Coordinates of C-alpha atoms in Angstrom, one line a residue:
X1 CA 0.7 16.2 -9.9
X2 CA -1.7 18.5 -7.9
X3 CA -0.5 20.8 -5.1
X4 CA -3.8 23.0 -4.0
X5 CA -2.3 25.0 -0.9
X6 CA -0.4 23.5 1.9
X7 CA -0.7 22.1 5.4
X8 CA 0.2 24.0 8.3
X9 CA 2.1 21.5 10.1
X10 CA 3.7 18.5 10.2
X11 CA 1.0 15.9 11.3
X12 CA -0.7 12.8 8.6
X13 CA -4.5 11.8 9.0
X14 CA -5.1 8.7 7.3
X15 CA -8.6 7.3 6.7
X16 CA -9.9 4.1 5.4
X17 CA -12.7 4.0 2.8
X18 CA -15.7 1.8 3.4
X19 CA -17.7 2.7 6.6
X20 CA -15.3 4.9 7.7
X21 CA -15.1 7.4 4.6
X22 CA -18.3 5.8 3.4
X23 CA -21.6 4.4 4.9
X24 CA -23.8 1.6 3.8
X25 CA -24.9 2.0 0.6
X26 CA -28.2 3.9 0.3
X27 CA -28.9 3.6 4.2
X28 CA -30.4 6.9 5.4
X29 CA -32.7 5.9 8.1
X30 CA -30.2 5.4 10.6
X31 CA -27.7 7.8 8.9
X32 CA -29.7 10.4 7.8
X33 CA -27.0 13.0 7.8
X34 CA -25.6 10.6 5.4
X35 CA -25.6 11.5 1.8
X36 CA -26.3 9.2 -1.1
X37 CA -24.2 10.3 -4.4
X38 CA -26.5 9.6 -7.0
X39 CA -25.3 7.5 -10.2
X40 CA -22.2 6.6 -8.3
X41 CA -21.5 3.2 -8.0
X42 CA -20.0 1.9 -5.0
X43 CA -18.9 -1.8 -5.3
X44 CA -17.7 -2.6 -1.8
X45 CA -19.9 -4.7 1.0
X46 CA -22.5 -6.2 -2.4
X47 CA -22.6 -2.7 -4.2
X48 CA -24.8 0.2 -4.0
X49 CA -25.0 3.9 -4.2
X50 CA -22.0 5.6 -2.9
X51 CA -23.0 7.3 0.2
X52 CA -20.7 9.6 2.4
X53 CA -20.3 9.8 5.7
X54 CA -21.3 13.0 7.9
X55 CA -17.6 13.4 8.4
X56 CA -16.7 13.1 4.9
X57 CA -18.8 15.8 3.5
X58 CA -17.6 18.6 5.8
X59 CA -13.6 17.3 6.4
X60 CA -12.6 20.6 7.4
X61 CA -14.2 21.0 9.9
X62 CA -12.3 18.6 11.7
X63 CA -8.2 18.7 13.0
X64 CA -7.2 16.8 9.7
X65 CA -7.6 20.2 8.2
X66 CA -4.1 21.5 9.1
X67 CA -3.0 18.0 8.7
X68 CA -1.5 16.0 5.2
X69 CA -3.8 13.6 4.1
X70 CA -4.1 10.1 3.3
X71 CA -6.2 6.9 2.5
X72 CA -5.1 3.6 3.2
X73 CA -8.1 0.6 2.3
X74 CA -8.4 -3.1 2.0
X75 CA -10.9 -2.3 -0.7
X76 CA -10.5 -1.0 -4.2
X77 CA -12.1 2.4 -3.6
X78 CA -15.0 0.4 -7.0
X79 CA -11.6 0.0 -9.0
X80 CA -9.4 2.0 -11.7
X81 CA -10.9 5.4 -12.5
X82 CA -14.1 4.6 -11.0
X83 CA -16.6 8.0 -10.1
X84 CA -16.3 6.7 -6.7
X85 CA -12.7 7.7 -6.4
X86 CA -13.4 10.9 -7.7
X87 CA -15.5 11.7 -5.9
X88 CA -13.5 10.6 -2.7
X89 CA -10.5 12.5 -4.1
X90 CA -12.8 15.4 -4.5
X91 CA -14.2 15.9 -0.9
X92 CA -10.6 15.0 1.2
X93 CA -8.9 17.8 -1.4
X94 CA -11.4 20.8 -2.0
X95 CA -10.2 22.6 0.6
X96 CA -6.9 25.5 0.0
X97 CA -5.4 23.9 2.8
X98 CA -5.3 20.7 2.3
X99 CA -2.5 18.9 0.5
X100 CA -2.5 16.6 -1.6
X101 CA 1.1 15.9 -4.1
X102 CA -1.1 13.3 -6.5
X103 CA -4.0 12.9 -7.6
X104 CA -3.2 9.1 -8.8
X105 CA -4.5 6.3 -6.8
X106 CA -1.1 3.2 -6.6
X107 CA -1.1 0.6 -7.6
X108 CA -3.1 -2.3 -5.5
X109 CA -1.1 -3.3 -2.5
X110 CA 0.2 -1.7 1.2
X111 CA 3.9 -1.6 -0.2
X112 CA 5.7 -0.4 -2.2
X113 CA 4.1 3.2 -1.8
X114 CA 4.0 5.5 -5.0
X115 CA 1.5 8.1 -3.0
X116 CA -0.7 8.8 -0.1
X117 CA -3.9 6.9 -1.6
X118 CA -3.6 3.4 -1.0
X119 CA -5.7 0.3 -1.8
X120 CA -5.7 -3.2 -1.4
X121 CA -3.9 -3.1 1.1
X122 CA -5.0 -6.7 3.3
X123 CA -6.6 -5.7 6.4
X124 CA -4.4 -6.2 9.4
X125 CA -1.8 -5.0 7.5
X126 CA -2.5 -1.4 6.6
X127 CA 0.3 0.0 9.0
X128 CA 2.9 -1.6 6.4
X129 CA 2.1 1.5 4.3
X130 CA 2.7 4.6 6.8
X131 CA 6.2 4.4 6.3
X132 CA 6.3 4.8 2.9
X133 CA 3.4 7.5 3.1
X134 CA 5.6 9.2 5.5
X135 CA 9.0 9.4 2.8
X136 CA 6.7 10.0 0.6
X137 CA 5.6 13.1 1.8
X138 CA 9.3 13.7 3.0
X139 CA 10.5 13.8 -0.9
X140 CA 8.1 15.6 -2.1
X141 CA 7.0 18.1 0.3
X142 CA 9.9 18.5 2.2
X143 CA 7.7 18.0 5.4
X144 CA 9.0 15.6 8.3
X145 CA 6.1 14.4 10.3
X146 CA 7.0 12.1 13.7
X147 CA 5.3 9.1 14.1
X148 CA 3.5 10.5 17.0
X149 CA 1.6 13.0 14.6
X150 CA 0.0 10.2 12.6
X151 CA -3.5 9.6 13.2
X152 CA -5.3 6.7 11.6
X153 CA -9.1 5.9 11.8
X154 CA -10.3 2.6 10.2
X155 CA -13.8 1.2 11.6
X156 CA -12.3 -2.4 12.2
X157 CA -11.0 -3.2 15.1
X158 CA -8.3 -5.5 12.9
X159 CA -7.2 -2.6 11.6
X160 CA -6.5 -0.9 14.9
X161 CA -5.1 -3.4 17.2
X162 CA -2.2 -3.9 15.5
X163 CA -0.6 -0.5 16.5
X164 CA -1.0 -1.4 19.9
X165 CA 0.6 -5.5 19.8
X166 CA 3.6 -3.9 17.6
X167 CA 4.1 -0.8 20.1
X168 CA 4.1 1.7 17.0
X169 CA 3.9 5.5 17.6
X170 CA 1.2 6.4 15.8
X171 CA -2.1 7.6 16.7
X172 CA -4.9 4.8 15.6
X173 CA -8.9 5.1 16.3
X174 CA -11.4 3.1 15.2
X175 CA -14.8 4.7 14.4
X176 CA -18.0 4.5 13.2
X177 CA -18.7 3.0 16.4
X178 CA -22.6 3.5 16.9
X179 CA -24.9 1.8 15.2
X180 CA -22.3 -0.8 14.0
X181 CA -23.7 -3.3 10.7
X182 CA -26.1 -5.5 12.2
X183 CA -25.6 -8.0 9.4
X184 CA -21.5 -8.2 10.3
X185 CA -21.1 -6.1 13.5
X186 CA -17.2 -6.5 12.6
X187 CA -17.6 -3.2 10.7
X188 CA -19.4 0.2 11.0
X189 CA -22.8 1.2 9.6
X190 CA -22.8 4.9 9.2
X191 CA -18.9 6.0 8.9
X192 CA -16.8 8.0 10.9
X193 CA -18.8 11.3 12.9
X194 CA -17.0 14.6 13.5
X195 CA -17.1 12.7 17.2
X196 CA -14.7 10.3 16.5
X197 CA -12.1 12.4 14.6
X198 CA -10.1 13.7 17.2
X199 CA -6.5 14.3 17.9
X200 CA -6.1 12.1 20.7
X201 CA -3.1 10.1 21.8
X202 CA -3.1 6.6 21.6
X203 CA -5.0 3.7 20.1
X204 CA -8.9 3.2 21.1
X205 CA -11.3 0.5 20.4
X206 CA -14.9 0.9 20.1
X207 CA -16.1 -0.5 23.7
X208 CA -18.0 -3.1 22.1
X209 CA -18.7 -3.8 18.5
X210 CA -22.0 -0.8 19.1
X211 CA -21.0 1.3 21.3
X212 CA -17.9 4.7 22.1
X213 CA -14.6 4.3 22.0
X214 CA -12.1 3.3 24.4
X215 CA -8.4 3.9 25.5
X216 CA -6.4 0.2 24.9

């Protein structure tokens, strides 16, 4: 169990991992404010070197700072005790203000939820899982956060729309908008920017699969 300081209000970020945490593997020429982890494997999208998005290497710079923290990913985050999770865990709790209750990743699947960092949970699906983030952080922090201070961010779009069809409350954004994968323009290249993590109301789409997002 880790507890390093404490938010300062009652509002969730939740992030997914690859391209939205992450970038492609090793690309810097289109990210260059990327940054490759070296000896890090990362196994999603063929494998690679782990590489962090802008966003991810300077977190608090962002709202999400005064915010509890969560991941929620379709992939495995390179499996059981992998580096890559480390690492990951590192960056989103390395800051006094975040908090974090755990620093175990549950078990694969979007329910039932044992903690705030989530895998294998089936995209389209990932909004299955806020609930039980949300008791979660109830029982153990003693912290209620509304539905309408949960903010989401996932680069696919379905990851996103699904919030809108089932008229949730939460907040989701998709990111890493531009340049989007030219090999499978259904997901991002580069990750989420400082841009793209705001605390806006609502659920936006990236206007097309390469270009800024838009109100839905």
């Amino acid at each position: 169990v880790c507890c390093a300081g404490s938010a300062h209000g009652g509002c969730l970020c939740i992030f997914d991992i690859d391209r939205t945490l992450t970038g492609k593997q090793g690309e810097i020429e289109r990210c260059p404010l990327n940054q490759v982890q070296d000896d890090v494997e990362d196994t999603a999208y063929g494998g690679g070197l782990l590489t962090l998005s802008v966003f991810t290497s300077d977190l608090a710079r962002t709202f999400c700072v005064s915010c509890y923290l969560s991941i929620i990913s379709a992939g495995t985050g390179s499996g059981i005790d992998s580096v890559e999770r480390r690492v990951l865990h590192g960056k989103l709790s390395d800051n006094p203000y975040f908090k974090w209750l755990t620093k175990e990743w549950q078990s694969s699947g979007c329910t039932p939820v044992t903690g705030p960092l989530v895998t294998g949970c089936r995209d389209g699906h990932k909004q299955a899982a806020i609930p039980g983030i949300l008791r979660f952080y109830q029982r153990y922090a003693g912290e209620h956060i509304p539905d309408e201070e949960v903010y989401f961010f996932d680069d696919r779009k379905i990851n996103v729309l699904p919030f809108k069809r089932l008229q949730l409350k939460y907040n989701a954004h998709q990111v890493s908008c531009s340049p989007r994968d030219h090999n499978d323009p259904t997901i991002g290249l580069c990750g989420a920017t400082f841009s793209e993590i705001k605390r806006v109301k609502g659920v936006t789409l990236c206007e097309q699969e390469d270009e800024h997002p838009r109100l839905v």
